PDB file of C-alpha atoms and ligand atoms in Angstrom:
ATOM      1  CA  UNK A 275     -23.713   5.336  11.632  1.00 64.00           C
ATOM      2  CA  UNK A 276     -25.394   4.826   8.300  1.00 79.00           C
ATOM      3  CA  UNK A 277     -23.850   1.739   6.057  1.00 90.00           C
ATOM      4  CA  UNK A 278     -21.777   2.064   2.678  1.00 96.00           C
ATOM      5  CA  UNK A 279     -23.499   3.074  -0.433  1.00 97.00           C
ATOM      6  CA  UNK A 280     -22.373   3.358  -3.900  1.00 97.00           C
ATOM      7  CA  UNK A 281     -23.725   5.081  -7.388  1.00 97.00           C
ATOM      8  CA  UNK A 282     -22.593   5.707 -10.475  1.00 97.00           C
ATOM      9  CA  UNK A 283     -22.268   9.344 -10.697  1.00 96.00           C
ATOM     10  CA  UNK A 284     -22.909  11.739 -13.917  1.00 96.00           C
ATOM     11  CA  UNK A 285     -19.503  11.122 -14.950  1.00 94.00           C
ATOM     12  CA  UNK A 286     -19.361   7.421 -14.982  1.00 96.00           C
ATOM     13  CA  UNK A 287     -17.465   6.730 -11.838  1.00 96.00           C
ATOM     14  CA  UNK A 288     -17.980   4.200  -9.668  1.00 98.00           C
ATOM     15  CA  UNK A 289     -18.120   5.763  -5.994  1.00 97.00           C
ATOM     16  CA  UNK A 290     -18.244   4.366  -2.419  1.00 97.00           C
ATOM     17  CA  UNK A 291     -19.340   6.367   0.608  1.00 95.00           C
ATOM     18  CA  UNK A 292     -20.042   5.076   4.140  1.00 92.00           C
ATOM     19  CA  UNK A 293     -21.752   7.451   6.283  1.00 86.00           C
ATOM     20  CA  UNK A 294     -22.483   9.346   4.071  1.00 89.00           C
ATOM     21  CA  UNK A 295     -19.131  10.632   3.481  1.00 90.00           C
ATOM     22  CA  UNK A 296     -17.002  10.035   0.436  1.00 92.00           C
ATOM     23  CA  UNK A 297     -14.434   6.963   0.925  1.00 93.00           C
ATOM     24  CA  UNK A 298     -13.148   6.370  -2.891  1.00 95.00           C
ATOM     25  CA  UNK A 299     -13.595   5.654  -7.154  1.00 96.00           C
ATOM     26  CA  UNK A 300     -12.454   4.696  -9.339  1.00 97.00           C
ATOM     27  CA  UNK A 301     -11.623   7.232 -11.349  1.00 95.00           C
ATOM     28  CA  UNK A 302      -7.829   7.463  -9.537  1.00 94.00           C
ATOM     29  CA  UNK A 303      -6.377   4.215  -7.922  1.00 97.00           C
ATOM     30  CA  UNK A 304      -2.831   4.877  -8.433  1.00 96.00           C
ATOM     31  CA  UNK A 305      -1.878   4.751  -4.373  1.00 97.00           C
ATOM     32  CA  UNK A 306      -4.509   1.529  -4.424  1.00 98.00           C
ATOM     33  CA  UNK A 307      -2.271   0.176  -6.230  1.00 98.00           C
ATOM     34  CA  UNK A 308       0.810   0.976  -5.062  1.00 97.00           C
ATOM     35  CA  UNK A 309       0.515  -0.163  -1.802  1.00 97.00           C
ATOM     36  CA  UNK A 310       0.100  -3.931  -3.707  1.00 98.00           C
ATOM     37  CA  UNK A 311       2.870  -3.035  -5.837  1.00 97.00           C
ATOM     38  CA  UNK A 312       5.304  -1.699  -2.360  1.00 97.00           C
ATOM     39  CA  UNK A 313       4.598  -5.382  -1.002  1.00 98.00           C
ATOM     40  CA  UNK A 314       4.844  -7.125  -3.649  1.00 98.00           C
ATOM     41  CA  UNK A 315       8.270  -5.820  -4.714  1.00 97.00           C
ATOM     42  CA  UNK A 316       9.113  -6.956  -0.984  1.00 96.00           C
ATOM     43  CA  UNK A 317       8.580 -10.174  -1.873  1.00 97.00           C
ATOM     44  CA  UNK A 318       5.651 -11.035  -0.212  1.00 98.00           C
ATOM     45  CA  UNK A 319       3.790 -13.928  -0.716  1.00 98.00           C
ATOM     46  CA  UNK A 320       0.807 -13.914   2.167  1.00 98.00           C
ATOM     47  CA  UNK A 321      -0.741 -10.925   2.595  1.00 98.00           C
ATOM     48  CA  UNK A 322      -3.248  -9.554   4.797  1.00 98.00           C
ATOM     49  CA  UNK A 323      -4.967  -6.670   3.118  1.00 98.00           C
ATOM     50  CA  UNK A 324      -7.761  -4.170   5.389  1.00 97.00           C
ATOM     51  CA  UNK A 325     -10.243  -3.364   3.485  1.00 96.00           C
ATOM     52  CA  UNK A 326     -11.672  -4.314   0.189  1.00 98.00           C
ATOM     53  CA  UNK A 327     -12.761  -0.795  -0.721  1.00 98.00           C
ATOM     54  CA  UNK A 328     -13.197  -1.358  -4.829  1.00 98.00           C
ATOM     55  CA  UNK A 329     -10.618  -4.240  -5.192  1.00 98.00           C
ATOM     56  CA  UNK A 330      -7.883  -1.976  -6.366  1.00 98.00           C
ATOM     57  CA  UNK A 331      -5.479  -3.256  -3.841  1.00 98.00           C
ATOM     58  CA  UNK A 332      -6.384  -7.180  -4.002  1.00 98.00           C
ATOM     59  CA  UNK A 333      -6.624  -6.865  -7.693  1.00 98.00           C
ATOM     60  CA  UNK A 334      -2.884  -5.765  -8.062  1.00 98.00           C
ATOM     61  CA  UNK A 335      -1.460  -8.293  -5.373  1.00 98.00           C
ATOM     62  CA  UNK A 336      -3.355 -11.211  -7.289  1.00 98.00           C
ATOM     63  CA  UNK A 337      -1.872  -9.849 -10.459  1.00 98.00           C
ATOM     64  CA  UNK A 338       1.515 -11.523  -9.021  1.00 98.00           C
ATOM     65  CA  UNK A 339       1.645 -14.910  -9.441  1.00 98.00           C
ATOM     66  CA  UNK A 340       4.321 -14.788  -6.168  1.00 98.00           C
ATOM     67  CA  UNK A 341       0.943 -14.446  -4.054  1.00 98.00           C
ATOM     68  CA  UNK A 342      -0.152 -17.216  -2.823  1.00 98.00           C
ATOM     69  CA  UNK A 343      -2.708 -16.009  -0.235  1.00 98.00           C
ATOM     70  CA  UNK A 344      -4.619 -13.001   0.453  1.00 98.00           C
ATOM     71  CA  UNK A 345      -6.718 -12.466   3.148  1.00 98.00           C
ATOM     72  CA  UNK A 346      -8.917  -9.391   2.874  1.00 98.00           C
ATOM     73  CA  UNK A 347     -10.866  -7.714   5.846  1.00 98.00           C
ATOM     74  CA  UNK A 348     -13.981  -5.681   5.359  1.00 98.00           C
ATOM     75  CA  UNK A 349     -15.818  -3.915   7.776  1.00 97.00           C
ATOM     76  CA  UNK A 350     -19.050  -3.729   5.633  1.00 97.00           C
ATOM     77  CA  UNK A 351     -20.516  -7.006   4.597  1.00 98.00           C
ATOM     78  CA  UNK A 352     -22.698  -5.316   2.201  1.00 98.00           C
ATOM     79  CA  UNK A 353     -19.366  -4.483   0.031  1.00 98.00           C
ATOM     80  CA  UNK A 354     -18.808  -8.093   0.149  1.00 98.00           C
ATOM     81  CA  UNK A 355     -22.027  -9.074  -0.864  1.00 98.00           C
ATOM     82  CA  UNK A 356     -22.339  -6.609  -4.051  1.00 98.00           C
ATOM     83  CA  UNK A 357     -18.641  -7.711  -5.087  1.00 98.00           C
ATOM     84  CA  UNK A 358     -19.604 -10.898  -4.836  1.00 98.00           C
ATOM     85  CA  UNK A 359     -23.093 -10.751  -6.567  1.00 98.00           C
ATOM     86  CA  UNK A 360     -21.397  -8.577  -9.560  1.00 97.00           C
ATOM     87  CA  UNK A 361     -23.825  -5.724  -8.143  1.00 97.00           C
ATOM     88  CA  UNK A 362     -20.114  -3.745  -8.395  1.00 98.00           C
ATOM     89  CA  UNK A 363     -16.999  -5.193 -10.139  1.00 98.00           C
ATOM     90  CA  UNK A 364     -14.949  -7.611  -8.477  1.00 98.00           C
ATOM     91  CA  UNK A 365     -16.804 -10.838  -8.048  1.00 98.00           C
ATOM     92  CA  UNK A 366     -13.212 -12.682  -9.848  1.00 98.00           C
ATOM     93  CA  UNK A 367     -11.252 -11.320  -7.149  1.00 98.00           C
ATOM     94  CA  UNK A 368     -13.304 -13.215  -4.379  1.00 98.00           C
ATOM     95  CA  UNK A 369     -13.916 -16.134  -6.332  1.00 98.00           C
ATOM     96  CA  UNK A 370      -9.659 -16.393  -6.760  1.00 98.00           C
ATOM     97  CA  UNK A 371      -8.703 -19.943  -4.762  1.00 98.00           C
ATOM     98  CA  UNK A 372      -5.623 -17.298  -3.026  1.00 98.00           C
ATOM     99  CA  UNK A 373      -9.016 -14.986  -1.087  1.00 98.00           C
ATOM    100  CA  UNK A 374     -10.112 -15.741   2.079  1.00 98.00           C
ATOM    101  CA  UNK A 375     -12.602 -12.476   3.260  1.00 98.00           C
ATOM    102  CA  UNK A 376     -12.986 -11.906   6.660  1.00 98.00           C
ATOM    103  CA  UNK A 377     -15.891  -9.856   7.838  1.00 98.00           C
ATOM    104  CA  UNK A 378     -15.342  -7.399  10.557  1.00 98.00           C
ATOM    105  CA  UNK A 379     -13.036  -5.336  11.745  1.00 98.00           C
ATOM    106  CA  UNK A 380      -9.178  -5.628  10.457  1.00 98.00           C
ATOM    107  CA  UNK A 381      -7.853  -5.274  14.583  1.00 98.00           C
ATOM    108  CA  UNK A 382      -9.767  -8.669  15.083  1.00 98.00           C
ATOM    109  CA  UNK A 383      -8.503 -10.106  11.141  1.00 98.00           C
ATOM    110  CA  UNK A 384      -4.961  -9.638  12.432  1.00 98.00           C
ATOM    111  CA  UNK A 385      -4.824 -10.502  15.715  1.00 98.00           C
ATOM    112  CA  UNK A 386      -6.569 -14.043  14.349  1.00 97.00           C
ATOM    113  CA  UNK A 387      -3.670 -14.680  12.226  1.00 96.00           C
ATOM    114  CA  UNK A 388      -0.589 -16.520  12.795  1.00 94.00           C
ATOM    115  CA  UNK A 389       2.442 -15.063  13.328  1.00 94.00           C
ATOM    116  CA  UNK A 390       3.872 -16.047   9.718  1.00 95.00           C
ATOM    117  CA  UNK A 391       2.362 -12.985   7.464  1.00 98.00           C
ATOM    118  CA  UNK A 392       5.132 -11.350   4.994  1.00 98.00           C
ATOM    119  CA  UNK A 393       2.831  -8.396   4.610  1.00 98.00           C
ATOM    120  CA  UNK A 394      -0.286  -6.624   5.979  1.00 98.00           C
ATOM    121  CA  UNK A 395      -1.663  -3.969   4.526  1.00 98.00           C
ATOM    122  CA  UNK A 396      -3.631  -1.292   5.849  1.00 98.00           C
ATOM    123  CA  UNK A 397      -6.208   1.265   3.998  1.00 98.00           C
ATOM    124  CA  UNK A 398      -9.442   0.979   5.978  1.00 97.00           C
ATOM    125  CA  UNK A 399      -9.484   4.621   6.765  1.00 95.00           C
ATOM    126  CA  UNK A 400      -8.295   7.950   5.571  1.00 92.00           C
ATOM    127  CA  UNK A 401      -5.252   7.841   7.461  1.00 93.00           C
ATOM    128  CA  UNK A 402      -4.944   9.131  11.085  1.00 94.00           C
ATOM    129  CA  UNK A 403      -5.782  12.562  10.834  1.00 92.00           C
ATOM    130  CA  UNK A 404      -8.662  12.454   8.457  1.00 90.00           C
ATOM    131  CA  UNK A 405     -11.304   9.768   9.444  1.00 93.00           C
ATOM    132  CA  UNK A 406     -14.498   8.222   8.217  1.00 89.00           C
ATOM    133  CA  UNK A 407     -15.052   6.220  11.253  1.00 91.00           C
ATOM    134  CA  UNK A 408     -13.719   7.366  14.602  1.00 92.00           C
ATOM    135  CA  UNK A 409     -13.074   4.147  16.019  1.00 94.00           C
ATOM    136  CA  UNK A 410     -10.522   3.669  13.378  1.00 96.00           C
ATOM    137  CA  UNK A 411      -8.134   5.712  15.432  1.00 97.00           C
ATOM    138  CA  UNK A 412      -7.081   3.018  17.001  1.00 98.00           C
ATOM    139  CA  UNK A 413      -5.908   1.289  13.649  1.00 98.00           C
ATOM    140  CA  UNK A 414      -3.555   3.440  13.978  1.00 98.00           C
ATOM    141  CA  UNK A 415      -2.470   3.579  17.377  1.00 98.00           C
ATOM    142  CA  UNK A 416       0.561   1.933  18.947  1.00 98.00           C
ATOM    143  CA  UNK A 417      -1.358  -0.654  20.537  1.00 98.00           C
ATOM    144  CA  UNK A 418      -2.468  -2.163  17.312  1.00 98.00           C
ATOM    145  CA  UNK A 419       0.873  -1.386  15.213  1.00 98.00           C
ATOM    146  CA  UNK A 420       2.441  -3.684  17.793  1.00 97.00           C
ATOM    147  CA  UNK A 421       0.008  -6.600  17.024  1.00 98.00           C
ATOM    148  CA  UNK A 422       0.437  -5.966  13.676  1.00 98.00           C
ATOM    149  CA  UNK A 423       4.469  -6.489  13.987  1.00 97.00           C
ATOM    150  CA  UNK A 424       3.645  -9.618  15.826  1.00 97.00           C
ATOM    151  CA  UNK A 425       1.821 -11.427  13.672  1.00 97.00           C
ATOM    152  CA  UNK A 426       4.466 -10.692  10.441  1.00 98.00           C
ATOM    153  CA  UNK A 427       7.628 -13.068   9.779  1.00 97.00           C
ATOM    154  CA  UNK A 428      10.697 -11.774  11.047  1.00 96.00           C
ATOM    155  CA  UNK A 429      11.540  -9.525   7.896  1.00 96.00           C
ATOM    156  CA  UNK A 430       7.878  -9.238   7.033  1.00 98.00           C
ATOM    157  CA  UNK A 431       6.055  -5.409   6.208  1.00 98.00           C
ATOM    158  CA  UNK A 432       3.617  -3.186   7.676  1.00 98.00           C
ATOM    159  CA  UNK A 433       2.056  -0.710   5.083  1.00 98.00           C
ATOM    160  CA  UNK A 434      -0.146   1.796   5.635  1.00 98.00           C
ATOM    161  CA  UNK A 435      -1.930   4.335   3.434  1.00 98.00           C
ATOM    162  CA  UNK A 436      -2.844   7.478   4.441  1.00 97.00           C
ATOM    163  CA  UNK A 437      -4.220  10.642   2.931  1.00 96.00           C
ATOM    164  CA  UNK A 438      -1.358  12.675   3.934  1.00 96.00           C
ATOM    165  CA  UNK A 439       1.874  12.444   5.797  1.00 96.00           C
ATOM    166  CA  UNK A 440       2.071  12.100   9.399  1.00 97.00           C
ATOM    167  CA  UNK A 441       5.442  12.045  12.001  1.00 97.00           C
ATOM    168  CA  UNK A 442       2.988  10.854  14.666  1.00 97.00           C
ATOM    169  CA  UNK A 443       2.428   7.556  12.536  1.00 98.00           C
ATOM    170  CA  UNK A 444       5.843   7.270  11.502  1.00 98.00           C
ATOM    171  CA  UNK A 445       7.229   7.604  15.229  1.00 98.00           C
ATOM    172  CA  UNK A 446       4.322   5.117  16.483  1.00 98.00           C
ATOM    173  CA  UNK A 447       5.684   2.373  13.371  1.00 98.00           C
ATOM    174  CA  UNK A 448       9.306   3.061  14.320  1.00 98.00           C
ATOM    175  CA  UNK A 449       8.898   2.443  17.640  1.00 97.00           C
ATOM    176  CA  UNK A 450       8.293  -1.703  16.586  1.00 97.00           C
ATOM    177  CA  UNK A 451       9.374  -1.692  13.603  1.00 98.00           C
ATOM    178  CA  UNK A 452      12.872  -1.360  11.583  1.00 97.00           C
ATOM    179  CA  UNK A 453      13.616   0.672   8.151  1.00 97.00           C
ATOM    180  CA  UNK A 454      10.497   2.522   8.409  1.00 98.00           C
ATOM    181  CA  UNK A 455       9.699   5.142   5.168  1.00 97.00           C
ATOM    182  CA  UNK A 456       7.321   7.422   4.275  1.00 97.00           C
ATOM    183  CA  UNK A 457       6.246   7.535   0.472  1.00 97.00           C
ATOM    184  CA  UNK A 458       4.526  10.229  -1.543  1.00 97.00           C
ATOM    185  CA  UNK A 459       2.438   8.821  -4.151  1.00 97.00           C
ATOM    186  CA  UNK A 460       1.400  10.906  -7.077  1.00 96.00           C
ATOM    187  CA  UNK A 461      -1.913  11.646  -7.366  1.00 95.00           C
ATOM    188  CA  UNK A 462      -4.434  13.462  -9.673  1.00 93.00           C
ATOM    189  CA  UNK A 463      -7.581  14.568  -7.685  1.00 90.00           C
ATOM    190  CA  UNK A 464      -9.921  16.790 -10.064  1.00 86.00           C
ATOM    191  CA  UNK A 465      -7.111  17.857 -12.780  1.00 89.00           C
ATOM    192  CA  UNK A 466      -4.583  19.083  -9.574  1.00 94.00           C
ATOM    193  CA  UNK A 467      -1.595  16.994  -8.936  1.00 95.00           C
ATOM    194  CA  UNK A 468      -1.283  15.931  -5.481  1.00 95.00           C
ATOM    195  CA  UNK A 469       0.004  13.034  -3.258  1.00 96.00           C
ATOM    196  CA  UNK A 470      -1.142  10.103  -0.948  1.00 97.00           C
ATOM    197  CA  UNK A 471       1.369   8.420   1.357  1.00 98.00           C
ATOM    198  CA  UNK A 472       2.024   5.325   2.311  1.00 98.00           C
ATOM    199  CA  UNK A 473       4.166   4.632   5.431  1.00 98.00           C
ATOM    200  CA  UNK A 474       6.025   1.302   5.379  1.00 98.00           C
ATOM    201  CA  UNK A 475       8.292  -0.616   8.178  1.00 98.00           C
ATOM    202  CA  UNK A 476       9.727  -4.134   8.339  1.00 98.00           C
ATOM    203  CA  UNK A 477       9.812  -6.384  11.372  1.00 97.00           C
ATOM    204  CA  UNK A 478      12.832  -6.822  13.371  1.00 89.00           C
ATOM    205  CA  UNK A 479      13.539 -10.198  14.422  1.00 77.00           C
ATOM    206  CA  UNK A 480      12.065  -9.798  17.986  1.00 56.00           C
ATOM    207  CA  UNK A 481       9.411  -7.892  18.616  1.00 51.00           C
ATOM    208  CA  UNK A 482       6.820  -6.610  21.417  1.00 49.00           C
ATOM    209  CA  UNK A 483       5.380  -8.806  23.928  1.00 45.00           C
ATOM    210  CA  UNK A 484       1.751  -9.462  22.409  1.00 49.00           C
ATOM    211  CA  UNK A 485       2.466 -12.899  20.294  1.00 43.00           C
TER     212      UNK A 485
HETATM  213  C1  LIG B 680     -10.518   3.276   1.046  1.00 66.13           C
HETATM  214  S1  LIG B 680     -11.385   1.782   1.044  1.00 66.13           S
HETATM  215  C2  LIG B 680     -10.140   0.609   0.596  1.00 66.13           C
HETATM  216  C3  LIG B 680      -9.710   0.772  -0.820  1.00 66.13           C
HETATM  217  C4  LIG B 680      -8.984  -0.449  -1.345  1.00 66.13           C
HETATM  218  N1  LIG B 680      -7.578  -0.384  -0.996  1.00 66.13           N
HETATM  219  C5  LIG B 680      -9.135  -0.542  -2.854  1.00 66.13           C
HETATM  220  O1  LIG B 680      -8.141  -0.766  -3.531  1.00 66.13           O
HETATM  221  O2  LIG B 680     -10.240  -0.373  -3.371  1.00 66.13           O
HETATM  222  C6  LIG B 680     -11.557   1.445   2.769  1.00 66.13           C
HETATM  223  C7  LIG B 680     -12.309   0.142   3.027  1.00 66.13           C
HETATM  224  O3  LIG B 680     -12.076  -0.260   4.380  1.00 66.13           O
HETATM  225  C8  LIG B 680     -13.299  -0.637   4.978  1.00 66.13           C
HETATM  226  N2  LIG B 680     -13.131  -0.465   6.438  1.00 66.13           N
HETATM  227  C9  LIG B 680     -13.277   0.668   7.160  1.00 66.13           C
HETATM  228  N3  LIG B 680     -12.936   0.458   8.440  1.00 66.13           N
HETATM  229  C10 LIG B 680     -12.574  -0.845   8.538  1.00 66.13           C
HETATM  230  C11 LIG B 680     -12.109  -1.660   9.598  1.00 66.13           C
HETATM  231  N4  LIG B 680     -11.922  -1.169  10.830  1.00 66.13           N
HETATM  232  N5  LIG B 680     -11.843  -2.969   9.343  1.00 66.13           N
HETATM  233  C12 LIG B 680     -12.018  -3.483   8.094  1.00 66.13           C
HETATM  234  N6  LIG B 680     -12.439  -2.747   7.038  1.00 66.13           N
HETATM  235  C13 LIG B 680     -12.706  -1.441   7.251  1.00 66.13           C
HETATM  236  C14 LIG B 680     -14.316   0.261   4.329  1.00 66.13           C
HETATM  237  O4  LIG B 680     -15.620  -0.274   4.437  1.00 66.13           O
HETATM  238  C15 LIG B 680     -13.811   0.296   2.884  1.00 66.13           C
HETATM  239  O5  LIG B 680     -14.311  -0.788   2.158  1.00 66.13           O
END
């Protein structure tokens, strides 16, 4: 595997790749957004948020005063590092008193947390069916979900983006989790209107054994 990279293309756009293969800009950050906006309007307060991408996500969820802390894992410490040094926008976000990064991989930012989170939120990958690194297939997979549900507050969310909808994710989040939805998003990729998903679910009050 080759690390992240980013350019400004022809057009202005800020864009991320890892890999070599395409990950995001920020020329449409609507879903990004969204999933901050789909917690927030939950009423969380702590939030764990995989991974920093652009800031799109962590930008929105600061924008609410009702956060009080955010922690954000990232994969790539060179994304850190450019956010950070201004290389790419952001370096407010991690300088906010409510950010805590934590670099490495989300499964091992979640399972350090207590078991107290109202939200975590997941867009390390392009959902299930469609990914940039293959061992992200197991952010997705039951095993992890489960951890997830056990380290939110009873009532505490789960939300996952992913490229496009999925019954195999939605079964896997139902199975642990209560009032689970999945959400088209809007999108406008290259003047065509499409949508991204996000797939949410809500801790019951007891959950799996991990926890
Ligand atoms: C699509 S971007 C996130 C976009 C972000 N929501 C935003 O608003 O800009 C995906 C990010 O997750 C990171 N990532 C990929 N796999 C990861 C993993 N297993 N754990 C933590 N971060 C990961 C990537 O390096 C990238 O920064």
């Amino acid at each position: 595997m080759t690390g992240p990279t980013w350019r400004r293309r022809d057009d202005g756009a800020l864009e991320l790749r890892v890999n070599g293969v395409f990950v995001m800009d920020d020329v449409e950050t609507s879903s990004e957004v969204a999933l901050a906006r789909t917690v927030i309007e939950l009423g969380a307060r702590e939030v764990l948020v995989g991974g920093l991408g652009l800031g799109y996500t962590l930008r929105a969820l600061l924008a609410s005063p009702q956060v009080t802390r955010v922690v954000v894992a990232e994969l790539h410490p060179e994304i850190v590092d450019w956010m950070r040094t201004g290389e790419i926008p952001g370096a407010d976000l991690l300088a906010d008193g409510r950010v805590r990064v934590a670099v490495g991989d989300v499964r091992d930012a979640v399972a350090d947390q207590p078991a107290s989170l109202d939200a975590i939120v997941l867009d390390v990958d392009n959902g299930p069916d469609f990914l940039v690194h293959d061992a992200n297939a197991a952010v997705y997979g039951s095993e992890f979900i489960d951890v997830c549900a056990n380290r939110l507050r009873p009532g505490g969310h789960l939300c996952v983006w992913s490229m496009a909808a999925s019954e195999d994710l939605v079964a896997r989040l139902s199975a642990v989790l209560s009032d689970v939805r999945e959400e088209a998003v809007p999108v406008t990729l290259q003047g065509r209107a499409e949508h991204y998903w996000i797939v949410s679910g809500t801790r019951r009050d007891a959950v799996g054994a991990d926890g």
